[in-house]
CSV table of C-alpha atoms and ligand atoms in Angstrom, one decimal:
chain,number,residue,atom,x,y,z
A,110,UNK,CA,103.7,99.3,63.1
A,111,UNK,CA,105.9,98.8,66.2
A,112,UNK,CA,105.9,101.8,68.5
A,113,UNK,CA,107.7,102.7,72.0
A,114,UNK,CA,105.7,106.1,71.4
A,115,UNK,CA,102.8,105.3,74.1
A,116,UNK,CA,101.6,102.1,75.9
A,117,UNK,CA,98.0,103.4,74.2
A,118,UNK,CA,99.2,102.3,71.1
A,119,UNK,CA,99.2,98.7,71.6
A,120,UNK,CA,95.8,96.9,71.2
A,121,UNK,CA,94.1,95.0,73.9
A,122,UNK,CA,95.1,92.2,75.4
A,123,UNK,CA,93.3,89.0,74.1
A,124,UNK,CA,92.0,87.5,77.5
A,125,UNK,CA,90.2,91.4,77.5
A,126,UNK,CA,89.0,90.9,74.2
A,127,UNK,CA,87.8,87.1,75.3
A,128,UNK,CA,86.2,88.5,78.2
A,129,UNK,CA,84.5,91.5,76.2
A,130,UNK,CA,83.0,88.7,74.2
A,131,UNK,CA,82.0,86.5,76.9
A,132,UNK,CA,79.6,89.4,78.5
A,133,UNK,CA,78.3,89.7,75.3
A,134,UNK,CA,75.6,86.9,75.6
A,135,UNK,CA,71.5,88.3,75.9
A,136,UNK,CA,70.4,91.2,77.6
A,137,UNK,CA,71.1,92.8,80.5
A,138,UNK,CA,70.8,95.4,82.6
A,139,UNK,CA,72.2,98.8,81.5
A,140,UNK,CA,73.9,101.7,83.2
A,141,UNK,CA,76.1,98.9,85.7
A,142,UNK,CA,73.0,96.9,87.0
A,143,UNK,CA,74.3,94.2,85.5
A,144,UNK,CA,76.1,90.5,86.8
A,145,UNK,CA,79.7,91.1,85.3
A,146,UNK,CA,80.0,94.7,86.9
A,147,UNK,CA,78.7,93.6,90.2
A,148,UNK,CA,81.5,90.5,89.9
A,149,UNK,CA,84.3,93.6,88.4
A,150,UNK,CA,83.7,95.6,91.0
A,151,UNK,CA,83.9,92.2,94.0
A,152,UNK,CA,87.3,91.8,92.4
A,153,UNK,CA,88.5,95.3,92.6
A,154,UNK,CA,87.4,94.9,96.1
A,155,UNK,CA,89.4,92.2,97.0
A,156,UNK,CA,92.5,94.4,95.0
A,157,UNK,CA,91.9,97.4,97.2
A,158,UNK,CA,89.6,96.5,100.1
A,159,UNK,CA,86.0,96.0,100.9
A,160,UNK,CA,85.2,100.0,101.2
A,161,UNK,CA,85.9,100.8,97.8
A,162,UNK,CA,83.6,102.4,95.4
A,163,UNK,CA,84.2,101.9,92.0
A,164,UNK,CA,82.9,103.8,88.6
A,165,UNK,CA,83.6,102.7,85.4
A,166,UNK,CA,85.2,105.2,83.0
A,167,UNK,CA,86.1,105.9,79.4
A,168,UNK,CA,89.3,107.5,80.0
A,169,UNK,CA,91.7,108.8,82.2
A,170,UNK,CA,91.3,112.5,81.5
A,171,UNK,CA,87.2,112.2,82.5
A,172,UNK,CA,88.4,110.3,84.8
A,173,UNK,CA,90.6,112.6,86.8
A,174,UNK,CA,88.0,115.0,85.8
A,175,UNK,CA,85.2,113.5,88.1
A,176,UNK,CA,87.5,112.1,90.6
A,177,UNK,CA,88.6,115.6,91.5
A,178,UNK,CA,85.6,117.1,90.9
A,179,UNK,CA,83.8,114.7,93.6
A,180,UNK,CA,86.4,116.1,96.5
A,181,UNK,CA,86.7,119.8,95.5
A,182,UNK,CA,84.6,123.2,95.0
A,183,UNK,CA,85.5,125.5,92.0
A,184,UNK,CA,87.0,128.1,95.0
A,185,UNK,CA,89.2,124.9,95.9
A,186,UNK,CA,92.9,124.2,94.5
A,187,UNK,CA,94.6,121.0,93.9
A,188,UNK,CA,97.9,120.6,94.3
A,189,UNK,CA,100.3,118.6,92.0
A,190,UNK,CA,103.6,118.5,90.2
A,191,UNK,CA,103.9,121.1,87.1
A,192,UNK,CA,104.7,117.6,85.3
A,193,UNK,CA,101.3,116.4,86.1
A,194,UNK,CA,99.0,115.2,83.4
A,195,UNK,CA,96.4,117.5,84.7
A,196,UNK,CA,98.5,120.5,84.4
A,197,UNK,CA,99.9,119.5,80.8
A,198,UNK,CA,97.8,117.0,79.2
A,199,UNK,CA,93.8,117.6,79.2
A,200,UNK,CA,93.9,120.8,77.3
A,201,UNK,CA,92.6,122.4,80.5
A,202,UNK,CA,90.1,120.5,81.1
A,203,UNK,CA,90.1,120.3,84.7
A,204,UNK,CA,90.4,124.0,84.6
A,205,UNK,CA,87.5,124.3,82.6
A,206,UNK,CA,84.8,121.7,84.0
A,207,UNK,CA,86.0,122.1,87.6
A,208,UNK,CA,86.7,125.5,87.5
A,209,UNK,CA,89.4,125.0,89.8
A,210,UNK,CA,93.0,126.2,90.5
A,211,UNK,CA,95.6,124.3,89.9
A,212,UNK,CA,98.9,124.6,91.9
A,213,UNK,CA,101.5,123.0,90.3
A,214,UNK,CA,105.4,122.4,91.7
A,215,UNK,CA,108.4,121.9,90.1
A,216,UNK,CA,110.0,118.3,91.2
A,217,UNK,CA,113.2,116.9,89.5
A,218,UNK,CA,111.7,113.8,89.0
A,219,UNK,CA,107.9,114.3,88.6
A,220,UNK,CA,107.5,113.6,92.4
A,221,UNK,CA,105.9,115.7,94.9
A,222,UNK,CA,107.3,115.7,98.6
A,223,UNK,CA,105.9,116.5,102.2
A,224,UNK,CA,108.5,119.4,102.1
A,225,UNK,CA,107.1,120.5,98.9
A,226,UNK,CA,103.5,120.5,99.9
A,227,UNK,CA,104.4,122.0,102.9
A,228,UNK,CA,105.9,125.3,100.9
A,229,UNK,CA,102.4,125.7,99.9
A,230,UNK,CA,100.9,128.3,102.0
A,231,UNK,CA,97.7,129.6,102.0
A,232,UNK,CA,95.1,131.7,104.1
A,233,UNK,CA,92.8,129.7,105.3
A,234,UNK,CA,89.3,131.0,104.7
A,235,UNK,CA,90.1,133.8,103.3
A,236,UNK,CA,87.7,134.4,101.0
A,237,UNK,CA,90.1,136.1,98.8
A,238,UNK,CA,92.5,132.8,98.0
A,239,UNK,CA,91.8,129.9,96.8
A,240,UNK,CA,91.9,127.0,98.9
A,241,UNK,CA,93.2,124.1,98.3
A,242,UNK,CA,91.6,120.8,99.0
A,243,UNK,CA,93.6,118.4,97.3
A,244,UNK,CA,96.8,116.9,96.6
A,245,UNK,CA,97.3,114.9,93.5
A,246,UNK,CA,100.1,112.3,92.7
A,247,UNK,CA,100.7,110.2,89.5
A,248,UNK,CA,101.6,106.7,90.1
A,249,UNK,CA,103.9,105.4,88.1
A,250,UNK,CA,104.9,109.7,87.6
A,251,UNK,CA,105.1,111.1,83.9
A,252,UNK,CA,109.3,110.7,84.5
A,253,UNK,CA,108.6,107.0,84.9
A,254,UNK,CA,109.7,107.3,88.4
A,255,UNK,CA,107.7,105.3,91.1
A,256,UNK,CA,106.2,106.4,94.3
A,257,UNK,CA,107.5,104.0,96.9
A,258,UNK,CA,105.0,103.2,99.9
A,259,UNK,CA,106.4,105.2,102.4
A,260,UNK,CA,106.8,108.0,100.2
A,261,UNK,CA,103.1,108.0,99.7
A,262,UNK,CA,102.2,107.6,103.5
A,263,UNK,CA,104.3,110.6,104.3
A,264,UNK,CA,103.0,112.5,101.6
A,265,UNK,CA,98.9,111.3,102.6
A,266,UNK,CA,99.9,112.2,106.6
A,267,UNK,CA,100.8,116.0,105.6
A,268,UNK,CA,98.2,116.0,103.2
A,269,UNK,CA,95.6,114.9,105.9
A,270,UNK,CA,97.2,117.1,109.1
A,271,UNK,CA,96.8,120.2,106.5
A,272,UNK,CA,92.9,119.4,106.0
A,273,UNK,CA,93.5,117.8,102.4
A,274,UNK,CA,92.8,114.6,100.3
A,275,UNK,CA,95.5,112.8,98.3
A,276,UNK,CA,94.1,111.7,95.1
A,277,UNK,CA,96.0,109.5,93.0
A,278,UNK,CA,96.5,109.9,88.9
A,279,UNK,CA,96.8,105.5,88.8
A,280,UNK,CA,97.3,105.5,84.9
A,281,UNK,CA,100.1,103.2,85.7
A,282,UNK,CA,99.1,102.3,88.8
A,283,UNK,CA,99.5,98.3,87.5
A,284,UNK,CA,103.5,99.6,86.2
A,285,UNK,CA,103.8,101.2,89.6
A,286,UNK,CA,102.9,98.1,91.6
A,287,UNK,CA,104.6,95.9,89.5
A,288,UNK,CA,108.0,97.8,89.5
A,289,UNK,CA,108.2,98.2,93.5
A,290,UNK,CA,107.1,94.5,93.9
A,291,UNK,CA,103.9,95.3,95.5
A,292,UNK,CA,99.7,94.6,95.8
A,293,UNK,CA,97.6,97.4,94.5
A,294,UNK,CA,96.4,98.1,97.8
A,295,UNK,CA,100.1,98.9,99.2
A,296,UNK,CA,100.2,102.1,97.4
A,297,UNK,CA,97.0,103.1,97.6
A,298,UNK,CA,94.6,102.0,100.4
A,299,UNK,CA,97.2,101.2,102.9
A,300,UNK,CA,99.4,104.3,101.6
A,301,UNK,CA,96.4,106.7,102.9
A,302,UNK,CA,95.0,107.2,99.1
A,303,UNK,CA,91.7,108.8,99.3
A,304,UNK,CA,90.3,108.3,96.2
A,305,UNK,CA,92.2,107.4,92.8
A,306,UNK,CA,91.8,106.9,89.1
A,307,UNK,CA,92.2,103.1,88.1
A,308,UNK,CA,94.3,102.6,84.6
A,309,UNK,CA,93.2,100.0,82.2
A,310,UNK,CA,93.9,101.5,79.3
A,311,UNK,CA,97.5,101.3,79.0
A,312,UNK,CA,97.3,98.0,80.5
A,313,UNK,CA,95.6,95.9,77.6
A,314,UNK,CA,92.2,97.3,77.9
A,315,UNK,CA,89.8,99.7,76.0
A,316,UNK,CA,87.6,102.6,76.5
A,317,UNK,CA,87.7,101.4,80.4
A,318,UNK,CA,89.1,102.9,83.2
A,319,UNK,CA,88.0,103.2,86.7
A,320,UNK,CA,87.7,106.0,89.4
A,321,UNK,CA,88.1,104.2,92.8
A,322,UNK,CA,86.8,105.7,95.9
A,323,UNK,CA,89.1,104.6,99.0
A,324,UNK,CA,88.6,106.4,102.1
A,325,UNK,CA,85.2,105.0,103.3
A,326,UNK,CA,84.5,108.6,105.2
A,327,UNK,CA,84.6,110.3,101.9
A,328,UNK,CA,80.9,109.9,101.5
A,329,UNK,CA,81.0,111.3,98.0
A,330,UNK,CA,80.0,108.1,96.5
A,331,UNK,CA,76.4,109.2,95.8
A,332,UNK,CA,77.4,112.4,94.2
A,333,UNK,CA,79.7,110.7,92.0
A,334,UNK,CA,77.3,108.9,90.2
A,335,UNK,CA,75.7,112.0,89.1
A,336,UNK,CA,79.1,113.7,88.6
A,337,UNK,CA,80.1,110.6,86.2
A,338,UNK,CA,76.9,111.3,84.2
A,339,UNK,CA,76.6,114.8,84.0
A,340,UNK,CA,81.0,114.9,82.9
A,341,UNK,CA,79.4,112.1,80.4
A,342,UNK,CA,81.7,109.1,81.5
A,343,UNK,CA,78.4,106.7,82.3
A,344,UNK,CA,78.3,103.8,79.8
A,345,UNK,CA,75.0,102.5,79.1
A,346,UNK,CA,76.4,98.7,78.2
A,347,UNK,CA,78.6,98.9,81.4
A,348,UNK,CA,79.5,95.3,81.2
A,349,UNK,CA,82.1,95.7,78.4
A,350,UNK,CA,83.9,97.9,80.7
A,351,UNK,CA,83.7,95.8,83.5
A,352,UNK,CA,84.1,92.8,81.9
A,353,UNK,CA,88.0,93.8,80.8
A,354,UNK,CA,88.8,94.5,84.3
A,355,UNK,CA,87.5,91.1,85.4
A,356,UNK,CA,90.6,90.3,83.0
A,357,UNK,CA,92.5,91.9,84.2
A,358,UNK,CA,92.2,91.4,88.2
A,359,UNK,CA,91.6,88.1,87.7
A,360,UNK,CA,94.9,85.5,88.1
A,361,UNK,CA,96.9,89.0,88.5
A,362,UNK,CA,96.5,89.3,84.3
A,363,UNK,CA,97.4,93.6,85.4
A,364,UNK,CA,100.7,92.3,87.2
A,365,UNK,CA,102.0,90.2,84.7
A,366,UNK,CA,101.1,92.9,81.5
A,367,UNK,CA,102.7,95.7,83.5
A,368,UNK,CA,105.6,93.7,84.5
A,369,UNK,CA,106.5,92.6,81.0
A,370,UNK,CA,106.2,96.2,80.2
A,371,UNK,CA,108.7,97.2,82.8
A,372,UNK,CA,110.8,94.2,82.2
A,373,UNK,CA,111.2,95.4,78.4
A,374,UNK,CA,112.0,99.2,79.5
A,375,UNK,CA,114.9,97.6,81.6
A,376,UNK,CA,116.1,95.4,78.8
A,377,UNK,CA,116.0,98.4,76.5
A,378,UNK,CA,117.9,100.8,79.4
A,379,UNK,CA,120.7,98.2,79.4
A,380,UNK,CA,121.1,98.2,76.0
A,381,UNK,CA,121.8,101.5,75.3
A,382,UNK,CA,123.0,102.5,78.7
A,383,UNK,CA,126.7,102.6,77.5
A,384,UNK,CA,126.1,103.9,73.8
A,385,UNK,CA,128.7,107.3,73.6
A,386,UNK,CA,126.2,110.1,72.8
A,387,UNK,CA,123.3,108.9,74.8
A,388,UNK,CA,122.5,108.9,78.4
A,389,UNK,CA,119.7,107.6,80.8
A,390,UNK,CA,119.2,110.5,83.6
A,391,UNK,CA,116.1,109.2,84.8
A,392,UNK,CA,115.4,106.3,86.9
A,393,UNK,CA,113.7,103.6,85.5
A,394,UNK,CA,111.3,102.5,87.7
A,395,UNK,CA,108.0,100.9,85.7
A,396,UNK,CA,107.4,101.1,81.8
A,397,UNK,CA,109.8,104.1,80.1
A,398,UNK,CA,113.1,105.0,79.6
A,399,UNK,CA,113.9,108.9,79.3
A,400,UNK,CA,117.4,109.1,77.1
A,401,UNK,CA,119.0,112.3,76.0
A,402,UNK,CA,120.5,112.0,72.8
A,403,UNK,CA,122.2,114.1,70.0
A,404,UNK,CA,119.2,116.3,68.0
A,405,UNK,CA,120.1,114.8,64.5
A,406,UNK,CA,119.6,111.2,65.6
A,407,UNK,CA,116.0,111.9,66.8
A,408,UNK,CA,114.1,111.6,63.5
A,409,UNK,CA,116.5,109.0,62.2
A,410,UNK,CA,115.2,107.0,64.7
A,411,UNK,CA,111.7,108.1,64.9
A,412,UNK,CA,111.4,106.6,60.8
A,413,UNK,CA,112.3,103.4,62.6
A,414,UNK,CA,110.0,103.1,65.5
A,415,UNK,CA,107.9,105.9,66.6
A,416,UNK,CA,108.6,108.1,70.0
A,417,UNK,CA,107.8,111.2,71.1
A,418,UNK,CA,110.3,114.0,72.1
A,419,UNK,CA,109.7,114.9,75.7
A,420,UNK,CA,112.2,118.2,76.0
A,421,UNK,CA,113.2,119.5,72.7
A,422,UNK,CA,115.9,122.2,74.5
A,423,UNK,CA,117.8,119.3,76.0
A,424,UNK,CA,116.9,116.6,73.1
A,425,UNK,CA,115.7,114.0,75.8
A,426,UNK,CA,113.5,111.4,74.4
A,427,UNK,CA,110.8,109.4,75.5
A,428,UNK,CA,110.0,105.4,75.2
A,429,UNK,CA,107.1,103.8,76.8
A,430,UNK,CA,107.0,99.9,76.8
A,431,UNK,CA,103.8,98.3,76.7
A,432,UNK,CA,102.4,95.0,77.7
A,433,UNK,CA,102.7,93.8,73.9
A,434,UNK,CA,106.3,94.8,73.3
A,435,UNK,CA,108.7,92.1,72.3
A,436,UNK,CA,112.4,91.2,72.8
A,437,UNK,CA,112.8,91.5,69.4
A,438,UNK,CA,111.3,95.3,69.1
A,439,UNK,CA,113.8,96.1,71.6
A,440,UNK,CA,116.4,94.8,70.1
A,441,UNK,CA,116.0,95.7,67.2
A,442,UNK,CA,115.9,99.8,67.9
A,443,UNK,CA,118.8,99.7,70.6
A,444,UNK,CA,120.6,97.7,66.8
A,445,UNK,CA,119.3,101.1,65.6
A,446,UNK,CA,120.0,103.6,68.1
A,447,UNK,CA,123.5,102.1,68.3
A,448,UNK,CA,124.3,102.2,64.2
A,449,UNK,CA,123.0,105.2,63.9
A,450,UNK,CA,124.6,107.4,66.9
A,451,UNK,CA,127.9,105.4,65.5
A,452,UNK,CA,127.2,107.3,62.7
A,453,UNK,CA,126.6,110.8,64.1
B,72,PLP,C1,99.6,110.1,83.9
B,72,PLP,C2,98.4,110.0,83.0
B,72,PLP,N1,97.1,110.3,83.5
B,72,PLP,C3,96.0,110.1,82.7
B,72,PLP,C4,96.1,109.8,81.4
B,72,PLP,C5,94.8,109.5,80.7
B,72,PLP,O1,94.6,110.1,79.5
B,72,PLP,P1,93.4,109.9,78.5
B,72,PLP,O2,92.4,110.9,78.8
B,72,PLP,O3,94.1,110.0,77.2
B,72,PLP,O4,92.9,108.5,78.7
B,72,PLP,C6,97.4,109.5,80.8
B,72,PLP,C7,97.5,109.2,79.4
B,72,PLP,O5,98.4,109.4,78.7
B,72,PLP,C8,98.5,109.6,81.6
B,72,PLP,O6,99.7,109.4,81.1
């Protein structure tokens, strides 16, 4: 099956799978004492500086999860966009295991603002509200739109002048870095990032994701190791994890996956672009293309290659590109999207 329905759905890439298979020689230590995650987390150093601390993950909702939960109380809020996978897609889990409130803003385009932020208003230590603590942004955004670094830094300066930390949802941090042209570390580290969640997943690995401690006056790094194993996100054979991200940090494997991905959402944009019926309101900035089209053309086209709808009211579809999709998949569903809105 061909699918533009996630980037989840494609496998992993084969230089992760060689790598899994290359740390998979005698014993070794368990729990991240190990050679390959000492040499994973040298290269995510040299990515995003010499401070950061990294923990290996299973996924990105545990990962948020303990990010969060390392730089908030359950009386603290975070702030994001109502778009926010957070706020729509962890079945509440951050509600539940943090306890926390979660503020969420409407945006136009899945992007939060300083002026935004700023609307937010709170008293402080009143023991009636609660108070927030943190900002969250998702890099590349659930609308596919990108984060540029300026926007970031603005966002991280009121963030910080308010007595917050900016965390960063980095599922597609690799799409993200990739569309604007930049090095991991632009966006984050030198953006003001305090503490992020590191995508693998929908960048050609498995099971492995990272949650990446920036700022090096955080000093939350020891409580998130027993945060990671009490939320149950520890891996006993650590090196698997690790060993995918030596993958993909090593010869810039992440930039060139995410920026086939994004190269195939632009190809696919431009093929439909001009199709009568259809149009492209979003930007498209890293991996997906947001089209609204007529209702009746939706499942037609779903039977060919599956998608999800992301607003049934306005019919406005979703396809994600992932590092595995092909000229040919794309051109063969804008073949289909173009017969078949011909024939609507
Ligand atoms: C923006 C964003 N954050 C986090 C995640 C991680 O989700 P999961 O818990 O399924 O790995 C996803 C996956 O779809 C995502 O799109």
């Amino acid at each position: 099956m061909r699918s533009l329905a996630s980037d989840n759905y494609a496998g992993a890439h084969p230089a992760v799978m060689a790598a899994i298979a290359e740390a998979n020689t005698d014993h070794a230590p368990a729990y991240g004492g190990d050679s390959t995650t000492a040499r994973a987390i040298e290269l995510f150093r040299e990515h995003l500086g010499d401070q950061a601390e990294v923990f290996f993950t299973f996924n990105g909702t545990g990962s948020n999860v303990i990010g969060l939960q390392s730089l908030m109380r359950s009386w603290e809020a975070v702030i994001c966009a109502s778009s926010a996978h957070i706020n729509v897609d962890e079945a509440g889990a951050p509600e539940k295991l943090l306890g926390s409130k979660i503020i969420n803003l409407d945006t136009p385009d899945g992007k939060l603002t300083p002026e935004l932020i700023e609307s937010v208003q709170w008293r402080a230590g009143d023991v009636h509200q609660s108070q927030p603590k943190v900002v969250l942004i998702t890099q590349s955004t659930e609308s596919g739109t990108c984060y540029s670094p300026g926007e970031v830094r603005a966002i991280a300066d009121i963030a910080h002048a308010r007595g917050l930390f900016l965390y960063m949802d980095g599922a597609r941090i690799s799409n993200a870095a990739a569309g604007l042209g930049v090095d991991l570390r632009t966006i984050t580290t030198d953006a003001g990032v305090d503490a992020m969640s590191f995508g693998g997943t929908k960048n050609g690995t498995i099971l492995a994701e990272a949650v990446v401690l920036l700022n090096p006056n955080l000093g939350v790094a020891h409580d998130l190791g027993y945060i990671r194993k009490q939320y149950m996100q520890l891996s006993s054979k650590m090196r698997f994890s690790a060993a995918q991200f030596i993958a993909l940090l090593t010869d810039d494997l992440w930039r060139t996956n995410a920026a086939h991905a994004n190269a195939m959402a632009q190809r696919l944009a431009a093929s439909v672009r001009d199709i009568p019926g259809l149009s492209i309101e979003r930007p498209v900035e890293a991996n997906g293309v947001f089209a609204t089209l007529p209702a009746a053309a939706i499942p037609v086209l779903q039977e060919h290659t599956p998608f999800y709808v992301w607003d049934e009211a306005t019919s406005e579809v979703r396809w994600l590109c992932s590092w595995d999709t092909t000229e040919h998949d794309i051109d063969s569903f804008a073949a289909a999207v173009r017969s078949t809105l011909g024939g609507i």
